[in-house]
Coordinates of C-alpha atoms in Angstrom, one line a residue:
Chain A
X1 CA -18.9 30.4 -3.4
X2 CA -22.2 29.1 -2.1
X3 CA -24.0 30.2 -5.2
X4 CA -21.1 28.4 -7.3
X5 CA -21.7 25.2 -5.0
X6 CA -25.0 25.1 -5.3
X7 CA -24.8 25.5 -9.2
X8 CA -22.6 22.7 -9.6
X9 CA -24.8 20.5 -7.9
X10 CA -27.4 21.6 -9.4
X11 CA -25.9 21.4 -12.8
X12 CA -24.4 17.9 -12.2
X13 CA -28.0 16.4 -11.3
X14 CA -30.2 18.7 -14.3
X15 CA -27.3 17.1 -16.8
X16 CA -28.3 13.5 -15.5
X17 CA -32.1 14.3 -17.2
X18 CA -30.8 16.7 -20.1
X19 CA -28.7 14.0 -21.3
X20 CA -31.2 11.3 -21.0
X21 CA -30.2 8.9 -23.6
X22 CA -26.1 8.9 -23.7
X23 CA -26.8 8.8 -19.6
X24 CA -29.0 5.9 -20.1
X25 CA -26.3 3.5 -22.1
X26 CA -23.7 4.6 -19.9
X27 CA -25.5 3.1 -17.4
X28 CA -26.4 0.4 -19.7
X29 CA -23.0 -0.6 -20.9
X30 CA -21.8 -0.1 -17.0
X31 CA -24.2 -2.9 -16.6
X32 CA -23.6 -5.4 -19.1
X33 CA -19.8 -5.2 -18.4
X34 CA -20.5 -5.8 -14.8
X35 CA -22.6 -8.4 -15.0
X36 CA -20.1 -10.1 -17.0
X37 CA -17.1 -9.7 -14.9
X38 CA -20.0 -11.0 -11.8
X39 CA -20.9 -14.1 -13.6
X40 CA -17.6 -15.0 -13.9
X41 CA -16.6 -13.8 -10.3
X42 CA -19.8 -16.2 -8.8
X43 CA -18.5 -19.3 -11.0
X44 CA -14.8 -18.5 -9.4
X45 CA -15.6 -18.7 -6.3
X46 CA -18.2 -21.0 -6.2
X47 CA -16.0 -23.3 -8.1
X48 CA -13.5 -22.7 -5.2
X49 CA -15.7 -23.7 -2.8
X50 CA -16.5 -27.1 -4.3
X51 CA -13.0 -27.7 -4.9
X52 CA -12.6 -27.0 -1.0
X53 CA -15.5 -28.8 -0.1
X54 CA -14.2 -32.3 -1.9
X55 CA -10.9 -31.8 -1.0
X56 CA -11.9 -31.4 2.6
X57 CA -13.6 -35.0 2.3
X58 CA -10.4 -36.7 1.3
X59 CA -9.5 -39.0 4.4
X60 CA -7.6 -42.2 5.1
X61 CA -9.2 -45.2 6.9
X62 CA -6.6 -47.1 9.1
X63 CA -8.3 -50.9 9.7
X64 CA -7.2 -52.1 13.5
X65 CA -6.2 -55.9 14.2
X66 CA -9.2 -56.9 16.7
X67 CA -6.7 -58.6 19.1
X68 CA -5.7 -54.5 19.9
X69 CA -6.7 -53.8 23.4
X70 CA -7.7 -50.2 24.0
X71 CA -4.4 -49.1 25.5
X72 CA -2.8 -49.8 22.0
X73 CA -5.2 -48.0 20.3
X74 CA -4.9 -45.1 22.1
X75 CA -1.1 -45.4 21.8
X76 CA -1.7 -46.1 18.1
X77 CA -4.3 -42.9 17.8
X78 CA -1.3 -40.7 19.6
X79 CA 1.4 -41.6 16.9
X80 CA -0.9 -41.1 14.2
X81 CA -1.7 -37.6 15.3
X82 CA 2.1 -36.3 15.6
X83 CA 2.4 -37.1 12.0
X84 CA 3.1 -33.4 9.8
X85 CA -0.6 -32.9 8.1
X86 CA -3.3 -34.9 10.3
X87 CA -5.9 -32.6 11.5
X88 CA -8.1 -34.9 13.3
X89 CA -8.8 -38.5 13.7
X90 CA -12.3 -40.3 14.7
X91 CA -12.3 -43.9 16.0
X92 CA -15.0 -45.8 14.5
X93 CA -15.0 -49.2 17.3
X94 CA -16.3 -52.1 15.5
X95 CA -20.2 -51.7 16.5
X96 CA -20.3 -48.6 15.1
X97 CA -18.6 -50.1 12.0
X98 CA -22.2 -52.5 11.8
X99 CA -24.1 -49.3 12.6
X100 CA -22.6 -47.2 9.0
X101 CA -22.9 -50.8 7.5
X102 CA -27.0 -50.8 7.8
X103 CA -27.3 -47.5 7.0
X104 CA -25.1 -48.0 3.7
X105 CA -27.2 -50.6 2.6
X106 CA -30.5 -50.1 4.3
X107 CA -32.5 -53.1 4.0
X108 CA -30.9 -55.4 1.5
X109 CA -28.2 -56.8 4.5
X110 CA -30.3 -56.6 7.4
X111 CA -30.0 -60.3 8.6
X112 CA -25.8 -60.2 7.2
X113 CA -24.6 -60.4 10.9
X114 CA -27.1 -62.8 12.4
X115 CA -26.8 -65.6 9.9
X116 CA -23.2 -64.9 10.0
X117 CA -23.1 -65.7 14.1
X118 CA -20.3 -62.6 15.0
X119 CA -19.0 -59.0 13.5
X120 CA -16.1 -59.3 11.1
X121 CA -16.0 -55.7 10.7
X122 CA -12.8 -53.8 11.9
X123 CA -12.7 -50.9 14.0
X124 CA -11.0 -48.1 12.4
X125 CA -9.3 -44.8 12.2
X126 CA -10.6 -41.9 10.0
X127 CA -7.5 -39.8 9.3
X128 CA -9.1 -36.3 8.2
X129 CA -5.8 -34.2 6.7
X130 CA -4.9 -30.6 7.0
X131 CA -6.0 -28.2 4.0
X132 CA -2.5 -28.0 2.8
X133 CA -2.0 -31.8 2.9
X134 CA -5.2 -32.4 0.9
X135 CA -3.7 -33.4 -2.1
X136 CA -2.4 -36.7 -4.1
X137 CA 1.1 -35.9 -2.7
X138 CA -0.1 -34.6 0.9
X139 CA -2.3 -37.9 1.3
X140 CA 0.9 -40.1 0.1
X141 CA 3.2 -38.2 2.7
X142 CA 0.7 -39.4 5.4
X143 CA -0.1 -42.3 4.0
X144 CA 3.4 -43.9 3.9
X145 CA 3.9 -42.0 7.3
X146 CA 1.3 -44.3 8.7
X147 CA 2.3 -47.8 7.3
X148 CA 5.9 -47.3 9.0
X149 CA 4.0 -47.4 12.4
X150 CA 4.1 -50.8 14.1
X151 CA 1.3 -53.3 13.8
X152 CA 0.1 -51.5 10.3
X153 CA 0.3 -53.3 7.1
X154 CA -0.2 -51.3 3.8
X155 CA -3.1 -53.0 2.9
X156 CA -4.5 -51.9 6.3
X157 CA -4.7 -48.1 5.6
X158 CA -6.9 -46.8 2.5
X159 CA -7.8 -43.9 1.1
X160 CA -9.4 -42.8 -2.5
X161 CA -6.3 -42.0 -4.3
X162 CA -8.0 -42.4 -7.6
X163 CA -10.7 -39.3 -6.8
X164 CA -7.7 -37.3 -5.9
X165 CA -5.4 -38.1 -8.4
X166 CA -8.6 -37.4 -10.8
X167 CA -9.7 -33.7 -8.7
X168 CA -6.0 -32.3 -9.5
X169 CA -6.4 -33.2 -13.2
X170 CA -9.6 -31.6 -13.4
X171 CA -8.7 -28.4 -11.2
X172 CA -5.8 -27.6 -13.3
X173 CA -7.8 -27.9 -16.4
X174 CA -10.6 -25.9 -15.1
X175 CA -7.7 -23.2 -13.6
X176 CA -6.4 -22.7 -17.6
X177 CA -10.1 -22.0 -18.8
X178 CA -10.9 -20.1 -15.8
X179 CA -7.6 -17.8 -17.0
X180 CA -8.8 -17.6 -20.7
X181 CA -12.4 -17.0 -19.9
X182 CA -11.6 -14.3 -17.4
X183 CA -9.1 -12.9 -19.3
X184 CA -12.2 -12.8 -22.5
X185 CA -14.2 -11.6 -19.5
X186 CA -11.8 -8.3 -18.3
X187 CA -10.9 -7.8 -21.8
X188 CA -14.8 -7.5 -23.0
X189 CA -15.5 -5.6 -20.0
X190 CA -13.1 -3.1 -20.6
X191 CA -13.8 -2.3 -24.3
X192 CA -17.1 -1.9 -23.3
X193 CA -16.1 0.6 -20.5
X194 CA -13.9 2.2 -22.8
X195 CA -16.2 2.4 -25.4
X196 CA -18.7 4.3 -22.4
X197 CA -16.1 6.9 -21.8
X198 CA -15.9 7.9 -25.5
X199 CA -19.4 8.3 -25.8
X200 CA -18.9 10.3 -22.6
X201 CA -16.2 12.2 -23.9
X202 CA -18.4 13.0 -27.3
X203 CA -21.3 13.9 -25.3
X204 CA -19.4 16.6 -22.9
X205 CA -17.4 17.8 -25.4
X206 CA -19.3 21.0 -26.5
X207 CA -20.7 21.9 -23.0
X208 CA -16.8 21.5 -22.0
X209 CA -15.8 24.0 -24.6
X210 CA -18.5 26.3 -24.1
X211 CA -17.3 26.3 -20.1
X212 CA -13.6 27.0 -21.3
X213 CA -14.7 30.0 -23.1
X214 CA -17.2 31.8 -21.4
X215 CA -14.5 31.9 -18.5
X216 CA -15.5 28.8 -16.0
X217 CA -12.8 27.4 -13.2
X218 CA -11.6 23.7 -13.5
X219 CA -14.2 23.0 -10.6
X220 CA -17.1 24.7 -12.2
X221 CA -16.2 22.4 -15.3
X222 CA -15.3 19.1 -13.3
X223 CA -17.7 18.8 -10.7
X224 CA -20.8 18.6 -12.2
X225 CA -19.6 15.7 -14.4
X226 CA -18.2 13.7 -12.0
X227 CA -21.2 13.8 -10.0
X228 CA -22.7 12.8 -13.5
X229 CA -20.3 9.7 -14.1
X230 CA -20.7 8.2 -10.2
X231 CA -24.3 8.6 -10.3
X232 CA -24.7 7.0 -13.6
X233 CA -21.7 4.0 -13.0
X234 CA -23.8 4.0 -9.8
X235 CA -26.7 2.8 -11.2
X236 CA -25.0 0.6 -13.9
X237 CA -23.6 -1.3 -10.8
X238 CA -27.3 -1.4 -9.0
X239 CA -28.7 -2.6 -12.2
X240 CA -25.9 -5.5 -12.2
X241 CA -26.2 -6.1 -8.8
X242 CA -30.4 -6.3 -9.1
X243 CA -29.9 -8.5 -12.3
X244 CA -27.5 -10.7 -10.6
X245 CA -30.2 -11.5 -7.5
X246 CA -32.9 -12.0 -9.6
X247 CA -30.9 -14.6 -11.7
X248 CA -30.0 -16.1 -9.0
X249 CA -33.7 -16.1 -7.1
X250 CA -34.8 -17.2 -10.6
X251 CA -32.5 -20.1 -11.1
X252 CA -33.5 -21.0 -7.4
X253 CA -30.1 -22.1 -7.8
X254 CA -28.8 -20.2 -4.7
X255 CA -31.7 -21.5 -2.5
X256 CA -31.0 -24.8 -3.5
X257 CA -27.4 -24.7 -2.1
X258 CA -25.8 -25.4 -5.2
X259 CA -24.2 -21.7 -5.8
X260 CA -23.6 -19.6 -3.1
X261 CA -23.5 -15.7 -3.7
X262 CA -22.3 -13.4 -0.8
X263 CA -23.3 -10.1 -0.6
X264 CA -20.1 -9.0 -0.4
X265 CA -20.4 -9.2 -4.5
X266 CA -23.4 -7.5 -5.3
X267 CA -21.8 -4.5 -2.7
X268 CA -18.9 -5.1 -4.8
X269 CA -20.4 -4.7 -8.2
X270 CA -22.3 -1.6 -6.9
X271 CA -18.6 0.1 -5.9
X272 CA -17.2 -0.9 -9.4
X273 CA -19.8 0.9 -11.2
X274 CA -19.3 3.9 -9.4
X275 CA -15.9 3.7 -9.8
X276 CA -16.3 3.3 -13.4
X277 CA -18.4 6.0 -14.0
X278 CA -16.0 8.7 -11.7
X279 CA -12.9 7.1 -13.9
X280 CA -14.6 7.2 -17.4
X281 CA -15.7 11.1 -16.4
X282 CA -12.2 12.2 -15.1
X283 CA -11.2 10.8 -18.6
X284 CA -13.5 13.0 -20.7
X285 CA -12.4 15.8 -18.6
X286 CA -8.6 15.3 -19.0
X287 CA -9.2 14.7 -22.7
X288 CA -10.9 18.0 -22.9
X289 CA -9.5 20.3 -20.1
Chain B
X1 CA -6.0 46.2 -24.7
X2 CA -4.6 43.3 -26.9
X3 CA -1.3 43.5 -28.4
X4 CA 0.3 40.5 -30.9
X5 CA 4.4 41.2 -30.9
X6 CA 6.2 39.0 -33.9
X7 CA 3.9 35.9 -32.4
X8 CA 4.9 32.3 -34.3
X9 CA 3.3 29.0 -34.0
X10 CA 3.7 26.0 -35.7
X11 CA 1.3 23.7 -36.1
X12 CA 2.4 19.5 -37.2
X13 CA 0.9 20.1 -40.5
X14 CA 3.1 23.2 -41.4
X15 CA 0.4 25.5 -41.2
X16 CA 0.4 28.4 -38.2
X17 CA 1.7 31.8 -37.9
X18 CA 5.0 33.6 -38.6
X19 CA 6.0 36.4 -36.7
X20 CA 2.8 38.1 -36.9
X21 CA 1.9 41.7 -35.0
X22 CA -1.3 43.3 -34.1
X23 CA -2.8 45.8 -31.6
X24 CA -6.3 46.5 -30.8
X25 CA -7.2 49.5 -28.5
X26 CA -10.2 50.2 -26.3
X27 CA -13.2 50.9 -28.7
X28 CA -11.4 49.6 -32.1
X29 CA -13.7 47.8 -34.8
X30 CA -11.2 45.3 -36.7
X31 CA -11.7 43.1 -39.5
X32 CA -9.1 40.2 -39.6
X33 CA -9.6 38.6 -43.1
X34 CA -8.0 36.4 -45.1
X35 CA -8.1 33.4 -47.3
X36 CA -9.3 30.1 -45.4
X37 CA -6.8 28.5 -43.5
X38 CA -5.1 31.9 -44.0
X39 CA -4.8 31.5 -39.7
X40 CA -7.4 33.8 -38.5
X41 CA -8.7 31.2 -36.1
X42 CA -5.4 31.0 -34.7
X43 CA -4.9 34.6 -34.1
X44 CA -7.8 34.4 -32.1
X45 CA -6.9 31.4 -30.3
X46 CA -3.6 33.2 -29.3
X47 CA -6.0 36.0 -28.2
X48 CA -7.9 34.2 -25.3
X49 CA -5.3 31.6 -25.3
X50 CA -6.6 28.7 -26.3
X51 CA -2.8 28.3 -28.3
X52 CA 0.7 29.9 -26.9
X53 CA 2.9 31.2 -29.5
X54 CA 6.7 29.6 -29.5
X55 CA 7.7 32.1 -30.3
X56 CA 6.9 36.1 -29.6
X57 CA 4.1 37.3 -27.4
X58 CA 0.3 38.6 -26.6
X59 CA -0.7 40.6 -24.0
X60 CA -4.3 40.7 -23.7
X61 CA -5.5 43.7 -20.9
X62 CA -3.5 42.4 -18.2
X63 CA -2.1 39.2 -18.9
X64 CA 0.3 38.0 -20.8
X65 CA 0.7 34.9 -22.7
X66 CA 4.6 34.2 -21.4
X67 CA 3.7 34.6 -17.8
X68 CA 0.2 33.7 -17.7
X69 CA -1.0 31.0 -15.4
X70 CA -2.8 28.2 -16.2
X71 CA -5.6 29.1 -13.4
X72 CA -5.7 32.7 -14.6
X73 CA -6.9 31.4 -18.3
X74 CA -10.8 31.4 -17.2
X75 CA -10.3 35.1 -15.4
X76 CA -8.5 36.4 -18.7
X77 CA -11.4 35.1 -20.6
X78 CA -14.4 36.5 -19.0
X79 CA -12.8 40.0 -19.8
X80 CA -13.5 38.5 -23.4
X81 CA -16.9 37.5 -25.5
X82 CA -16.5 35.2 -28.2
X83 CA -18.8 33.8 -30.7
X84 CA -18.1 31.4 -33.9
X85 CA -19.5 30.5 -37.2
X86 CA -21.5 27.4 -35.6
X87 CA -22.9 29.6 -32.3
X88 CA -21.9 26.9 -30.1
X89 CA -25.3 26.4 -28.1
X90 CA -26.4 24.3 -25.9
X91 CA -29.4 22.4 -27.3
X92 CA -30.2 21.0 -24.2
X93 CA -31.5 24.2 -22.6
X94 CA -33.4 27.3 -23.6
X95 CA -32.0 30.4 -24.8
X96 CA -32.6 32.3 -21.2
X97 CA -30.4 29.0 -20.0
X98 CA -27.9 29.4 -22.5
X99 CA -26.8 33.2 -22.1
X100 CA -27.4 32.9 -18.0
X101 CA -24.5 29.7 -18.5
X102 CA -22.0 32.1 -19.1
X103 CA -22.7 33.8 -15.4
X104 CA -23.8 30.7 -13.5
X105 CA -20.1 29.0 -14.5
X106 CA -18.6 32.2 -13.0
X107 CA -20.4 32.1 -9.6
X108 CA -22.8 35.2 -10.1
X109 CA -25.6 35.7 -7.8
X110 CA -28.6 34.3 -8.6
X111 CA -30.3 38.1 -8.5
X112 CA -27.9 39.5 -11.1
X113 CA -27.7 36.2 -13.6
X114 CA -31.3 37.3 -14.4
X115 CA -30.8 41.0 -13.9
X116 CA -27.7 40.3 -16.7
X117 CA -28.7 37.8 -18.5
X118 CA -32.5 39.9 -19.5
X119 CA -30.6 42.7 -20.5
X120 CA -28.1 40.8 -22.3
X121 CA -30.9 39.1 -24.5
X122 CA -32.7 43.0 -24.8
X123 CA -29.5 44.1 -26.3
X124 CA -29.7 41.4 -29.8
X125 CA -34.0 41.8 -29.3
X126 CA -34.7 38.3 -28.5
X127 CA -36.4 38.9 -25.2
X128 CA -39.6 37.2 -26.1
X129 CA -37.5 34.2 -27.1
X130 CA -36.3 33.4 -23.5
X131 CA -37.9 29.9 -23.5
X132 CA -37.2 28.4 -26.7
X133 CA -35.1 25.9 -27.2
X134 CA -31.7 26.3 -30.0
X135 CA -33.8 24.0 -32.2
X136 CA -36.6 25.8 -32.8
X137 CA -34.7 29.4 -33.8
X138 CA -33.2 30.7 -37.2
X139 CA -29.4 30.7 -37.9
X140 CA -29.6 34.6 -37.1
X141 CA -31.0 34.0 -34.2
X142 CA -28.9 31.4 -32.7
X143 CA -26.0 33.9 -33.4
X144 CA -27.9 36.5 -31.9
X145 CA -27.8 34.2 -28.8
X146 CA -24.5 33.4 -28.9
X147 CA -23.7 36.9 -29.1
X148 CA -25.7 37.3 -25.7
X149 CA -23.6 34.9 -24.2
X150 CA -20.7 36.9 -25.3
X151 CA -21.6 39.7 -24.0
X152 CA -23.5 39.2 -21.1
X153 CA -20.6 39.4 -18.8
X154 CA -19.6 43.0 -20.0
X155 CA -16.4 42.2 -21.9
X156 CA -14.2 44.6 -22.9
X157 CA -13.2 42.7 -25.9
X158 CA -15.4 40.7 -28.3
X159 CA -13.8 38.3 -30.9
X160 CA -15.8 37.2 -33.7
X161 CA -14.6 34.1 -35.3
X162 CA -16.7 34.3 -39.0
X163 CA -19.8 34.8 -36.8
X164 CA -22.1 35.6 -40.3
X165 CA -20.4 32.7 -42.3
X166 CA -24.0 30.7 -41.8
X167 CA -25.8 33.2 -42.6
X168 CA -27.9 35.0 -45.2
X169 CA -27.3 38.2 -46.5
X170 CA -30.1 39.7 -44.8
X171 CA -28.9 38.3 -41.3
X172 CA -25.4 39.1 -41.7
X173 CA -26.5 42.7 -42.2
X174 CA -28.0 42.3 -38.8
X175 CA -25.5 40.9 -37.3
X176 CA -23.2 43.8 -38.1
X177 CA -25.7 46.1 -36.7
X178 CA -25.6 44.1 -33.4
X179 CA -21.6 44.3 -33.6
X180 CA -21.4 47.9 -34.1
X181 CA -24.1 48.8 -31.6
X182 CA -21.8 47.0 -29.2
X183 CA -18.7 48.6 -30.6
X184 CA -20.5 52.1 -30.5
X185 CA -20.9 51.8 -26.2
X186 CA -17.1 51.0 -26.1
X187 CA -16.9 47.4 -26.7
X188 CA -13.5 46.5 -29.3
X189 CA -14.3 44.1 -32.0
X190 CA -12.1 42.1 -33.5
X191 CA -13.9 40.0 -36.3
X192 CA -12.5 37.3 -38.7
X193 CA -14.6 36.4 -41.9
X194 CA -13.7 35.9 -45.7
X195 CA -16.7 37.8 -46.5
X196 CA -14.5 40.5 -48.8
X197 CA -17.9 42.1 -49.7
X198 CA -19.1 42.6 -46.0
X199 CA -15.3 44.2 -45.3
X200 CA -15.3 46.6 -48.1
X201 CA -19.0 47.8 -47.2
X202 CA -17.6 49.4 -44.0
X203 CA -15.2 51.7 -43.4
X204 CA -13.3 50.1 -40.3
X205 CA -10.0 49.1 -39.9
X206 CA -8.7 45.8 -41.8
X207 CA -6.2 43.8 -41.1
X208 CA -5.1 41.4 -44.1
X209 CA -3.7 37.8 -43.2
X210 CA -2.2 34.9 -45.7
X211 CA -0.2 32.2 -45.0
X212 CA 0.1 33.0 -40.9
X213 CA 1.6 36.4 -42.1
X214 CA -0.3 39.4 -41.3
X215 CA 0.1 42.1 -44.6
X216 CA -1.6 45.5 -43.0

């Protein structure tokens, strides 16, 4: 049993350098397929997180009447945070109103407040909305919540439903190509794989027969070339993984902040070739045993 | 040792065997012939059971083809040698590689696959030809390999499935030579070939096959 152990070892490891070339673009076309199905995982969820990211800046301002003595704000600030979908609200008083006005227009006002003798800027609310109410129709819920409270007038509470209105429009468009391109994506992928496993299949097929006849066990026959097809899906999913990086430290584009690649992808990648190789062996093997 | 009782099979395309019979005893020399696609092949299939018949039986030493398992198929097949028309090698390793396959794949001790496999390649006199690869030997002698591996574990039983078809006249002469060597230290020989001329040069027994029927 030992010697049969160590043969299949053996055998599955000496078959990796006998069959050189159909190993190498098995490994190859692992590759290419997974760097495919990683471009398109990277755009996903980096386009996600944009998405998240803008959403999570939608906010309504709620101007204050000056004549509002700090008891009634505070009143004001308590009703606004009952209302279904506020997650947080920040008082801006009226000097730190002049404060964000200067830094919004840096030099070009700077004497705006002393030639005009006193600060007509409102204090304000900044009404910063759940995740789920971060839409046109969320913000409108809160929005007309809002204006039903005493002492607010619509035109008292704003909030850029244009952007919004304008995200959706482009989020469902980019959702329907995201669908077709990743559907081109898995589909090209997976001819590609399958294509891999019939070159697989071609390339065992004579060393399978030869094991049929001369009397070999289904373990003598399987294990070598599964140990074949993980090593070599292996290292398809190291290449993708290694190509993946360097695009990436290349494009300086992760440094940069724009696109932001976990690791958890290029450990993912590495997995799926693996498990592509082990799945496109088991098929040779079923095709043959 | 092997015994055919009224075996059918039908293939999709119509061809196969009807109700055919054969028996080969310890130390018989058989010819099988017939016109291609006559079914030879496929009375040798049904002998290490690569094919089942639908109908009928074979027995081969112990087993039997109603009642065999499908994890007693490898053990029923290294009591058997078999060798084709296209030797079946492995190009990717030497000839000392390719005979020693047939023990490695059954778990034999390191010690003995060399033991074995050296004697094995004594017996067709390509001992000095351990290390050379499939590509660089003759037809004859890639069948001389093949027959190695056929024989190197000690099988009662050694089907020959038209193992000189490839082969020039001169080779297939030693080829039969080989097979009746083996045949002479008690090995049965059941071989399948066209080759009317080869057949009716010897004097052994003949078994006549055309159109999956078996005539004598």
């Amino acid at each position: 049993m030992i010697q049969g152990l160590i043969f299949v070892i053996k055998e599955g490891f000496m078959g990796l350098v006998r069959a050189r070339f159909s190993g190498l673009v098995a490994t190859f076309t692992v590759a290419i397929s997974l760097i495919l199905l990683g471009v398109f995982l990277i755009i996903t969820v980096n386009f996600g997180r944009v998405v998240e990211n803008l959403r999570s800046r939608v906010e309504l301002e709620v101007f204050l009447e000056d004549a509002l003595n700090e008891e009634n704000i505070q009143k004001l600030r308590g009703e606004i945070k009952k209302i279904n979908g506020v997650s947080e609200i920040i008082f801006i008083s009226k000097e730190m109103a002049i404060l964000e006005f200067h830094d919004l227009f840096k030099n070009e006002q700077k004497d705006y407040f002393e030639t005009l003798g006193y600060n007509p800027l409102p204090a304000s609310f900044r009404v910063k909305l759940k995740e789920d109410f971060q839409t046109v129709t969320g913000a409108e819920y809160v929005f007309n919540e809002i204006i039903t409270l005493k002492q607010i007038n619509t035109k008292d509470v704003v909030y850029r439903k244009e952007f919004l209105v304008l995200l959706e429009k482009y989020i469902k468009i980019a959702i329907v190509v995201g669908l077709i391109v990743g559907v081109i994506v898995c589909i090209s992928a997976l001819l590609l794989v399958s294509n891999n496993i019939k070159l697989i299949i071609f390339s065992k097929a004579t060393i399978i027969e030869t094991m049929k006849l001369v009397g070999a066990t289904r373990f003598f026959i399987q294990v070598p070339l599964h140990i074949q097809g993980t090593v070599q899906g292996f290292m398809g999913g190291v290449v993708s993984a290694l190509f993946l990086y360097g695009l990436m430290r290349l494009g300086s584009v992760e440094i940069s902040g724009l696109i932001n690649v976990s690791w958890k992808i290029y450990w993912s990648l590495t997995l799926m070739g693996a498990l592509l190789g082990v799945s496109g062996s088991f098929t040779a093997v079923r095709r043959y045993l | 040792m092997i015994r055919i009782h009224n075996a059918s099979l039908k293939y999709a395309t119509g061809d196969g065997l009807d109700r055919i019979n054969l028996e080969i005893k310890s130390g018989d020399f058989v010819f099988l012939v017939g016109p291609t696609g006559a079914g030879k092949s496929t009375v040798l299939k049904l002998i290490y059971m690569e094919e089942f018949p639908t109908e009928g039986y074979v027995v081969v030493q112990d087993y039997n083809s109603n009642d065999i398992s499908y994890k007693e198929i490898p053990y029923l097949r290294r009591t058997l040698g078999v060798i084709f028309q296209d030797f079946k090698l492995l190009d990717d390793r030497d000839v000392f590689e390719n005979v020693a396959f047939a023990l490695r794949v059954t778990g034999t001790r390191s010690r003995d696959v060399k033991r074995r496999t050296l004697r094995a390649l004594a017996d067709v006199r390509l001992s000095h030809k351990s290390r050379k690869m499939p590509h660089e030997l003759s037809g004859g002698e890639k069948q001389r390999i093949a027959i190695a591996r056929a024989i190197v574990n000690e099988p009662s039983i050694l089907l020959a499935d038209e193992p000189t078809g490839n082969l020039d006249p001169k080779t297939t002469v030693e080829i039969m030579n080989i097979l009746e060597k083996l045949n002479a230290r008690g090995t049965a020989v059941l071989m399948a070939t066209h080759n009317y001329e080869l057949v009716n040069r010897s004097s052994k027994r003949v078994v006549s096959i055309k159109n999956g029927r078996t005539l004598s």
